[in-house]
């Protein structure tokens, strides 16, 4: 007997179907860019509470094996913030560290939902995964790799290095850390990571195109739907690459197919931090693509936002199955939030809910305030607010954070294929193993 495949990869544009190889990130057919999504054989979600952390949702994760990680999103009903806003059914998806509520994402953001799924999917596949990050993703990958010894090459802007810490002294021997130095931003780091991903033995992680990333993040919505017994009416999140928003929409589609969580499409309410708001601007104009911004203009506005993790210059917006499609399908709304609004929302959240939240989560909370003020949500509606990152201050009461140092740095003018190849060759040969070890 041949068991049916757990999942296949399907193209959102043409429907072409592919075997679920972790290396496949795009459709082969000749059409405009499109995302592949995971189509799972099992249409009914069975939560497996005996499995570690987020792997209890393994039915709808593109992995065969689990990793030994404890983090998962938690969903709880807000009382004080809900009361303050006059809302009857406000639920918080908290992604971070808050042991009093059993929230144990030790790198304090929902990027720690992506990393274990991406890595578990590569279990046993030789090669080093290459990830570009503005901070939170990198921290999450370093932490999970320090626990599992998966070979990792992490590329990030030098100016974001302070975001790179570990909650514990882990074994970092399998991690190769590359900095894009000087004035390089996240976009330059992505560029550098592309060159490294082309080297023998290295594999680009894929970002938004990687179904493991999206389905890992989608767990926030699954956890909430199981907790509430239904699909929420509204979903609030701050977006940078758009991956989390797409993931929430895709989780919604699976829950609809399951059928036991009701038949609604939750409205996506997604927010960006002023003055860097490319997706908000495009959506407000109902434009299916983002207007190109000059390099200087982008860098200038990015330097002014407090939620740096939202400053992605190439978000997954215009491609088929991307954020524009998700917003159309869910009758979505997008918001622009100033630093000051974000700061006020963070203070309000800490006072009323009792935990510190990050600038990005402040942006999401502020967008909920805007929606309430504008009458875009009703007092009885079921609302899910994704606190994508929180508990950083709380974590420091319990843990001594360890910082990480880059193994090599490339200046902007050295981000060229041959220079990167030369620089990386010795480093990759000398220091690190290239086959994933099982934990
Ligand atoms: C990455 C990130 C976001 C934005 O998520 P995208 O999937 O890139 O849109 C929001 N909040 C936090 C804390 C993040 O780290
Ligand atoms: Zn296709």
Coordinates of C-alpha atoms and ligand atoms in Angstrom, one line a residue:
X1 CA 0.0 0.0 0.0
X2 CA 1.3 3.5 -0.8
X3 CA 0.4 6.1 1.8
X4 CA -0.9 9.3 0.3
X5 CA 1.5 12.2 0.5
X6 CA 1.2 14.4 3.5
X7 CA 1.1 17.5 1.2
X8 CA 1.9 18.8 -2.2
X9 CA 3.0 22.2 -3.4
X10 CA 0.5 24.1 -5.6
X11 CA 0.9 27.2 -7.5
X12 CA -1.6 29.9 -6.5
X13 CA -1.6 31.3 -10.1
X14 CA -1.9 28.2 -12.4
X15 CA -2.6 25.4 -10.0
X16 CA 0.4 23.4 -11.1
X17 CA 1.3 20.7 -8.5
X18 CA 4.8 19.8 -7.3
X19 CA 6.4 17.2 -5.0
X20 CA 7.1 18.7 -1.6
X21 CA 10.8 19.2 -1.9
X22 CA 12.2 21.8 0.5
X23 CA 14.3 23.3 -2.3
X24 CA 11.3 24.1 -4.5
X25 CA 10.3 27.8 -4.0
X26 CA 8.7 28.8 -7.3
X27 CA 6.5 27.5 -10.1
X28 CA 8.3 26.4 -13.3
X29 CA 5.6 27.7 -15.7
X30 CA 6.1 30.9 -17.6
X31 CA 3.9 33.4 -15.8
X32 CA 4.1 36.4 -13.5
X33 CA 5.5 35.6 -10.0
X34 CA 3.3 33.5 -7.8
X35 CA 3.5 31.8 -4.4
X36 CA 3.3 28.1 -4.0
X37 CA 1.2 26.9 -1.1
X38 CA 1.1 23.6 0.8
X39 CA -2.0 21.6 0.1
X40 CA -2.4 19.1 2.9
X41 CA -4.1 15.8 2.4
X42 CA -5.7 15.9 5.9
X43 CA -8.5 18.4 5.8
X44 CA -9.5 18.1 9.5
X45 CA -7.1 19.6 12.0
X46 CA -6.3 17.3 14.9
X47 CA -4.3 19.1 17.6
X48 CA -1.7 16.7 19.0
X49 CA -1.1 18.0 22.5
X50 CA 1.6 15.4 23.2
X51 CA 3.9 17.0 20.6
X52 CA 6.3 19.8 21.6
X53 CA 5.3 23.4 21.3
X54 CA 3.9 24.5 17.9
X55 CA 4.4 21.0 16.5
X56 CA 1.0 20.1 18.0
X57 CA -0.3 21.6 14.8
X58 CA 1.8 19.2 12.7
X59 CA -1.2 18.2 10.5
X60 CA -0.9 21.5 8.8
X61 CA 2.9 21.9 8.9
X62 CA 5.1 20.8 6.0
X63 CA 7.2 18.5 8.2
X64 CA 7.5 14.8 9.0
X65 CA 9.5 15.3 12.2
X66 CA 9.3 17.5 15.2
X67 CA 12.1 19.4 16.9
X68 CA 12.5 19.6 20.7
X69 CA 11.2 23.2 21.1
X70 CA 8.6 24.4 23.6
X71 CA 7.5 27.7 22.1
X72 CA 4.1 28.2 20.7
X73 CA 1.6 31.2 20.4
X74 CA -0.8 31.5 23.3
X75 CA -4.3 33.0 22.8
X76 CA -6.1 34.6 25.7
X77 CA -9.2 36.8 26.2
X78 CA -8.4 40.4 27.0
X79 CA -10.3 42.0 29.8
X80 CA -8.9 45.4 30.6
X81 CA -7.9 46.5 27.1
X82 CA -11.1 45.1 25.8
X83 CA -13.1 47.1 28.4
X84 CA -11.1 50.2 27.7
X85 CA -12.0 49.9 24.0
X86 CA -15.6 48.9 24.5
X87 CA -15.0 45.5 22.9
X88 CA -16.8 42.4 24.1
X89 CA -14.7 39.8 22.3
X90 CA -11.1 40.8 22.1
X91 CA -8.5 38.0 22.0
X92 CA -4.8 38.4 22.1
X93 CA -2.4 36.1 20.3
X94 CA 0.7 36.6 22.4
X95 CA 4.0 35.7 20.8
X96 CA 6.9 36.2 23.2
X97 CA 8.0 35.5 26.7
X98 CA 5.4 35.7 29.5
X99 CA 5.8 32.7 31.7
X100 CA 2.8 33.7 33.9
X101 CA 0.6 32.9 30.9
X102 CA 2.8 30.1 29.7
X103 CA 4.2 32.0 26.7
X104 CA 7.7 30.7 26.1
X105 CA 9.1 32.0 22.8
X106 CA 12.5 32.8 24.3
X107 CA 13.6 35.1 21.4
X108 CA 10.4 37.1 22.1
X109 CA 8.9 37.2 18.6
X110 CA 6.7 35.2 16.3
X111 CA 9.7 34.6 14.0
X112 CA 10.4 31.7 16.5
X113 CA 7.3 30.0 14.9
X114 CA 9.0 30.0 11.5
X115 CA 12.5 28.8 12.3
X116 CA 11.6 25.4 13.9
X117 CA 9.3 24.5 11.0
X118 CA 11.8 25.6 8.3
X119 CA 14.6 23.6 10.0
X120 CA 12.5 20.5 10.7
X121 CA 11.5 20.4 7.1
X122 CA 15.2 20.3 6.2
X123 CA 16.0 17.5 8.7
X124 CA 18.3 15.1 7.0
X125 CA 18.8 17.2 3.9
X126 CA 22.5 18.1 3.5
X127 CA 23.6 21.7 3.1
X128 CA 23.6 25.0 4.9
X129 CA 20.6 27.1 5.0
X130 CA 21.1 30.8 4.3
X131 CA 18.8 33.3 6.0
X132 CA 18.8 37.1 5.7
X133 CA 17.3 38.9 8.6
X134 CA 16.7 42.4 10.1
X135 CA 17.0 40.9 13.6
X136 CA 14.1 38.9 14.9
X137 CA 14.3 36.2 12.3
X138 CA 18.0 35.9 12.8
X139 CA 17.7 35.6 16.5
X140 CA 15.0 32.9 16.2
X141 CA 17.1 30.9 13.7
X142 CA 20.3 31.2 15.8
X143 CA 18.4 30.1 18.9
X144 CA 16.8 27.0 17.3
X145 CA 20.2 26.2 15.6
X146 CA 22.0 26.5 18.9
X147 CA 19.7 23.9 20.3
X148 CA 19.6 21.5 17.3
X149 CA 23.0 22.2 15.5
X150 CA 21.5 22.7 12.1
X151 CA 24.1 24.4 9.9
X152 CA 23.1 28.0 9.4
X153 CA 24.5 31.0 7.6
X154 CA 22.8 34.1 8.9
X155 CA 23.2 37.4 7.1
X156 CA 22.2 40.7 8.7
X157 CA 23.0 44.4 8.6
X158 CA 25.7 45.3 11.0
X159 CA 23.6 48.2 12.3
X160 CA 21.0 45.6 13.5
X161 CA 23.6 43.5 15.4
X162 CA 22.2 44.5 18.8
X163 CA 19.0 42.5 17.9
X164 CA 21.1 39.4 17.9
X165 CA 21.2 37.8 21.3
X166 CA 20.5 34.4 22.7
X167 CA 18.6 33.8 25.9
X168 CA 21.0 31.1 27.0
X169 CA 24.6 30.1 26.3
X170 CA 24.0 27.7 23.5
X171 CA 26.3 25.8 21.2
X172 CA 26.8 28.2 18.2
X173 CA 29.3 26.1 16.3
X174 CA 26.9 25.3 13.5
X175 CA 26.2 29.0 13.0
X176 CA 28.1 31.2 10.5
X177 CA 27.3 34.9 11.1
X178 CA 27.8 37.4 8.2
X179 CA 27.3 41.1 8.6
X180 CA 26.6 43.7 5.9
X181 CA 28.6 46.5 7.3
X182 CA 28.5 50.3 7.2
X183 CA 25.3 51.9 5.9
X184 CA 23.9 48.6 4.6
X185 CA 20.3 47.9 5.6
X186 CA 18.1 44.8 5.5
X187 CA 17.7 45.1 1.7
X188 CA 21.5 45.0 1.3
X189 CA 21.7 42.0 3.6
X190 CA 19.1 40.2 1.4
X191 CA 21.3 41.0 -1.6
X192 CA 24.4 39.6 0.1
X193 CA 22.5 36.5 1.2
X194 CA 21.5 35.9 -2.4
X195 CA 25.1 35.6 -3.4
X196 CA 25.9 33.3 -0.5
X197 CA 22.9 31.2 -1.3
X198 CA 24.4 30.6 -4.8
X199 CA 27.5 29.0 -3.3
X200 CA 28.0 25.2 -3.4
X201 CA 26.5 23.5 -0.3
X202 CA 24.4 26.6 0.5
X203 CA 20.6 26.9 0.1
X204 CA 18.6 30.1 0.2
X205 CA 15.9 29.8 2.9
X206 CA 13.3 31.5 0.6
X207 CA 11.6 34.0 2.9
X208 CA 7.9 34.5 2.0
X209 CA 8.2 31.8 -0.7
X210 CA 9.0 29.1 1.8
X211 CA 5.8 27.4 2.8
X212 CA 7.4 26.2 6.1
X213 CA 7.8 29.9 7.1
X214 CA 4.2 30.8 6.3
X215 CA 2.6 27.7 7.8
X216 CA 4.7 28.1 10.9
X217 CA 3.4 31.7 11.4
X218 CA -0.1 30.6 10.5
X219 CA -0.2 28.6 13.8
X220 CA -1.2 31.9 15.5
X221 CA -4.5 31.7 13.8
X222 CA -4.9 28.0 14.3
X223 CA -4.3 28.3 18.0
X224 CA -6.8 31.1 18.2
X225 CA -9.5 29.3 16.2
X226 CA -9.1 26.2 18.4
X227 CA -9.2 28.4 21.6
X228 CA -12.3 30.3 20.4
X229 CA -14.0 27.4 18.6
X230 CA -14.4 29.6 15.6
X231 CA -12.6 31.8 13.0
X232 CA -12.4 35.4 14.3
X233 CA -14.1 38.2 12.5
X234 CA -11.0 40.4 12.4
X235 CA -7.3 39.9 12.5
X236 CA -4.8 42.7 13.4
X237 CA -1.1 42.5 12.7
X238 CA 1.9 44.8 11.9
X239 CA 3.5 43.8 8.6
X240 CA 6.9 44.2 7.0
X241 CA 7.4 41.5 4.4
X242 CA 3.7 40.6 4.4
X243 CA 4.5 36.9 5.1
X244 CA 2.6 36.9 8.4
X245 CA -0.5 38.4 6.9
X246 CA -0.5 35.9 4.0
X247 CA 0.0 33.1 6.5
X248 CA -3.0 34.2 8.5
X249 CA -5.1 34.2 5.4
X250 CA -3.9 30.8 4.3
X251 CA -4.7 29.4 7.8
X252 CA -8.1 30.9 7.4
X253 CA -8.6 29.1 4.1
X254 CA -7.7 25.8 5.6
X255 CA -10.0 26.3 8.5
X256 CA -12.8 27.0 6.0
X257 CA -12.0 23.7 4.3
X258 CA -12.1 21.9 7.6
X259 CA -15.6 23.3 8.1
X260 CA -15.8 23.0 11.9
X261 CA -14.7 26.6 12.6
X262 CA -17.5 28.4 10.8
X263 CA -17.6 29.8 7.3
X264 CA -16.2 33.3 7.6
X265 CA -13.2 35.0 6.1
X266 CA -11.6 37.1 8.8
X267 CA -10.9 40.6 7.7
X268 CA -7.2 41.3 7.6
X269 CA -6.3 44.6 9.3
X270 CA -2.6 45.2 8.7
X271 CA -0.4 48.1 9.8
X272 CA 2.9 49.7 8.9
X273 CA 5.0 52.3 10.7
X274 CA 5.1 55.8 9.3
X275 CA 6.9 57.2 7.4
X276 CA 7.8 53.8 5.8
X277 CA 4.4 52.5 4.6
X278 CA 4.8 51.1 1.0
X279 CA 2.0 48.4 1.4
X280 CA -0.4 50.7 3.2
X281 CA 0.0 53.3 0.4
X282 CA -0.4 50.8 -2.3
X283 CA -3.5 49.3 -0.7
X284 CA -5.1 52.6 0.0
X285 CA -4.9 53.3 -3.7
X286 CA -6.1 49.7 -4.4
X287 CA -3.0 49.3 -6.4
X288 CA -1.9 45.7 -7.1
X289 CA 1.7 46.7 -7.0
X290 CA 4.0 48.9 -4.9
X291 CA 5.4 52.1 -6.3
X292 CA 9.2 51.9 -6.5
X293 CA 10.9 54.2 -4.0
X294 CA 14.4 55.5 -4.6
X295 CA 17.1 54.0 -2.5
X296 CA 17.8 57.3 -0.7
X297 CA 14.1 57.9 0.0
X298 CA 13.7 54.4 1.3
X299 CA 16.7 54.6 3.6
X300 CA 15.7 58.0 4.9
X301 CA 12.2 56.9 5.8
X302 CA 13.3 53.6 7.2
X303 CA 15.8 55.4 9.5
X304 CA 12.8 57.2 11.1
X305 CA 10.6 54.3 12.0
X306 CA 10.8 52.8 15.5
X307 CA 9.6 49.3 14.4
X308 CA 12.6 48.5 12.2
X309 CA 11.4 44.9 11.7
X310 CA 8.7 46.3 9.5
X311 CA 11.1 48.0 7.1
X312 CA 11.1 45.5 4.2
X313 CA 11.7 47.1 0.9
X314 CA 10.6 44.1 -1.2
X315 CA 7.5 42.7 0.5
X316 CA 5.4 39.8 -0.9
X317 CA 2.7 42.1 -2.0
X318 CA 2.2 42.0 -5.8
X319 CA 2.7 38.3 -6.6
X320 CA -0.2 35.8 -7.0
X321 CA -1.2 34.5 -3.6
X322 CA 0.6 37.5 -2.0
X323 CA -0.6 40.2 0.3
X324 CA -2.7 42.1 -2.3
X325 CA -4.7 38.9 -3.1
X326 CA -5.1 38.2 0.6
X327 CA -6.4 41.7 1.2
X328 CA -8.8 41.5 -1.7
X329 CA -10.1 38.1 -0.6
X330 CA -10.6 39.2 3.0
X331 CA -11.9 42.6 2.2
X332 CA -8.9 43.9 4.2
X333 CA -7.8 47.2 5.6
X334 CA -4.4 48.7 6.0
X335 CA -3.2 51.4 8.5
X336 CA -0.3 53.8 8.9
X337 CA 0.8 54.3 12.5
X338 CA 3.2 56.9 13.7
X339 CA 6.0 56.3 16.2
X340 CA 4.1 58.3 18.8
X341 CA 0.9 56.3 18.3
X342 CA 2.9 53.1 18.6
X343 CA 4.6 54.3 21.9
X344 CA 1.2 55.3 23.4
X345 CA -0.3 51.9 22.4
X346 CA 2.6 50.1 24.0
X347 CA 2.3 52.0 27.2
X348 CA -1.5 51.3 27.2
X349 CA -1.0 47.6 26.6
X350 CA 1.6 47.3 29.4
X351 CA -0.6 49.2 31.9
X352 CA -3.8 47.3 31.0
X353 CA -2.5 43.8 30.1
X354 CA 0.6 43.7 32.3
X355 CA 3.4 42.9 29.9
X356 CA 5.8 44.9 27.7
X357 CA 5.4 44.7 24.0
X358 CA 7.7 45.7 21.1
X359 CA 7.4 48.7 18.8
X360 CA 5.9 46.4 16.0
X361 CA 3.3 45.1 18.4
X362 CA 2.6 48.7 19.4
X363 CA 1.9 49.5 15.7
X364 CA -0.6 46.6 15.6
X365 CA -2.3 47.7 18.8
X366 CA -2.4 51.3 17.6
X367 CA -4.1 50.2 14.4
X368 CA -6.8 48.5 16.5
X369 CA -7.3 51.8 18.3
X370 CA -7.7 53.5 14.9
X371 CA -10.2 50.8 13.8
X372 CA -12.3 51.2 16.9
X373 CA -12.3 55.0 16.5
X374 CA -13.2 54.8 12.9
X375 CA -16.1 52.3 13.6
X376 CA -14.4 49.6 11.4
X377 CA -15.0 46.9 14.1
X378 CA -18.2 46.4 16.0
X379 CA -18.3 46.0 19.8
X380 CA -19.5 42.4 19.7
X381 CA -17.1 41.3 16.9
X382 CA -14.6 38.6 17.5
X383 CA -11.2 40.3 17.2
X384 CA -7.8 38.7 17.2
X385 CA -4.9 41.0 17.9
X386 CA -1.5 39.5 17.0
X387 CA 1.1 40.7 19.5
X388 CA 4.0 39.6 17.2
X389 CA 6.6 40.4 19.8
X390 CA 6.6 41.0 23.6
X391 CA 8.1 40.2 26.9
X392 CA 11.7 41.4 26.1
X393 CA 11.8 43.2 29.5
X394 CA 10.2 40.3 31.3
X395 CA 12.8 37.9 29.8
X396 CA 15.6 39.9 31.2
X397 CA 14.4 39.4 34.7
X398 CA 14.9 35.6 34.2
X399 CA 17.7 35.3 31.7
X400 CA 21.2 36.7 31.1
X401 CA 21.3 37.5 27.4
X402 CA 24.3 36.5 25.4
X403 CA 25.3 38.6 22.4
X404 CA 26.7 37.1 19.2
X405 CA 29.7 38.4 17.1
X406 CA 29.9 38.2 13.2
X407 CA 32.4 35.8 11.7
X408 CA 32.9 38.0 8.7
X409 CA 31.6 41.4 7.4
X410 CA 31.1 42.7 3.8
X411 CA 31.0 46.4 3.0
X412 CA 28.4 47.6 0.4
X413 CA 31.0 47.7 -2.4
X414 CA 32.1 44.2 -1.7
X415 CA 28.7 42.7 -2.2
X416 CA 29.6 41.2 -5.5
X417 CA 29.4 37.5 -6.4
X418 CA 33.2 36.9 -6.8
X419 CA 34.2 38.8 -3.6
X420 CA 31.5 37.1 -1.6
X421 CA 32.5 33.7 -2.9
X422 CA 36.2 34.3 -2.0
X423 CA 35.4 35.6 1.4
X424 CA 33.0 32.9 2.3
X425 CA 34.9 29.9 0.9
X426 CA 37.6 29.7 3.6
X427 CA 35.1 30.4 6.4
X428 CA 32.6 27.8 5.3
X429 CA 35.3 25.1 4.9
X430 CA 37.2 25.8 8.1
X431 CA 34.8 26.2 10.8
X432 CA 31.5 24.5 10.3
X433 CA 30.0 21.1 9.5
X434 CA 27.6 20.9 6.5
X435 CA 25.2 18.1 7.3
X436 CA 22.3 18.5 9.7
X437 CA 22.7 16.5 12.9
X438 CA 19.6 15.3 14.6
X439 CA 19.3 16.8 18.1
Ligands
LIG1 C1 8.7 40.3 11.2 C2 7.9 40.9 12.1 C3 6.6 41.5 11.8 C4 6.2 41.6 10.4 O1 5.9 40.3 9.8 P1 6.0 40.1 8.3 O2 5.7 38.6 8.1 O3 7.4 40.4 7.8 O4 5.1 41.0 7.6 C5 5.8 42.0 12.8 N1 6.2 42.0 14.1 C6 7.4 41.5 14.4 C7 7.8 41.5 15.9 C8 8.3 40.9 13.5 O5 9.4 40.4 13.9
LIG2 ZN1 2.2 28.4 -11.8

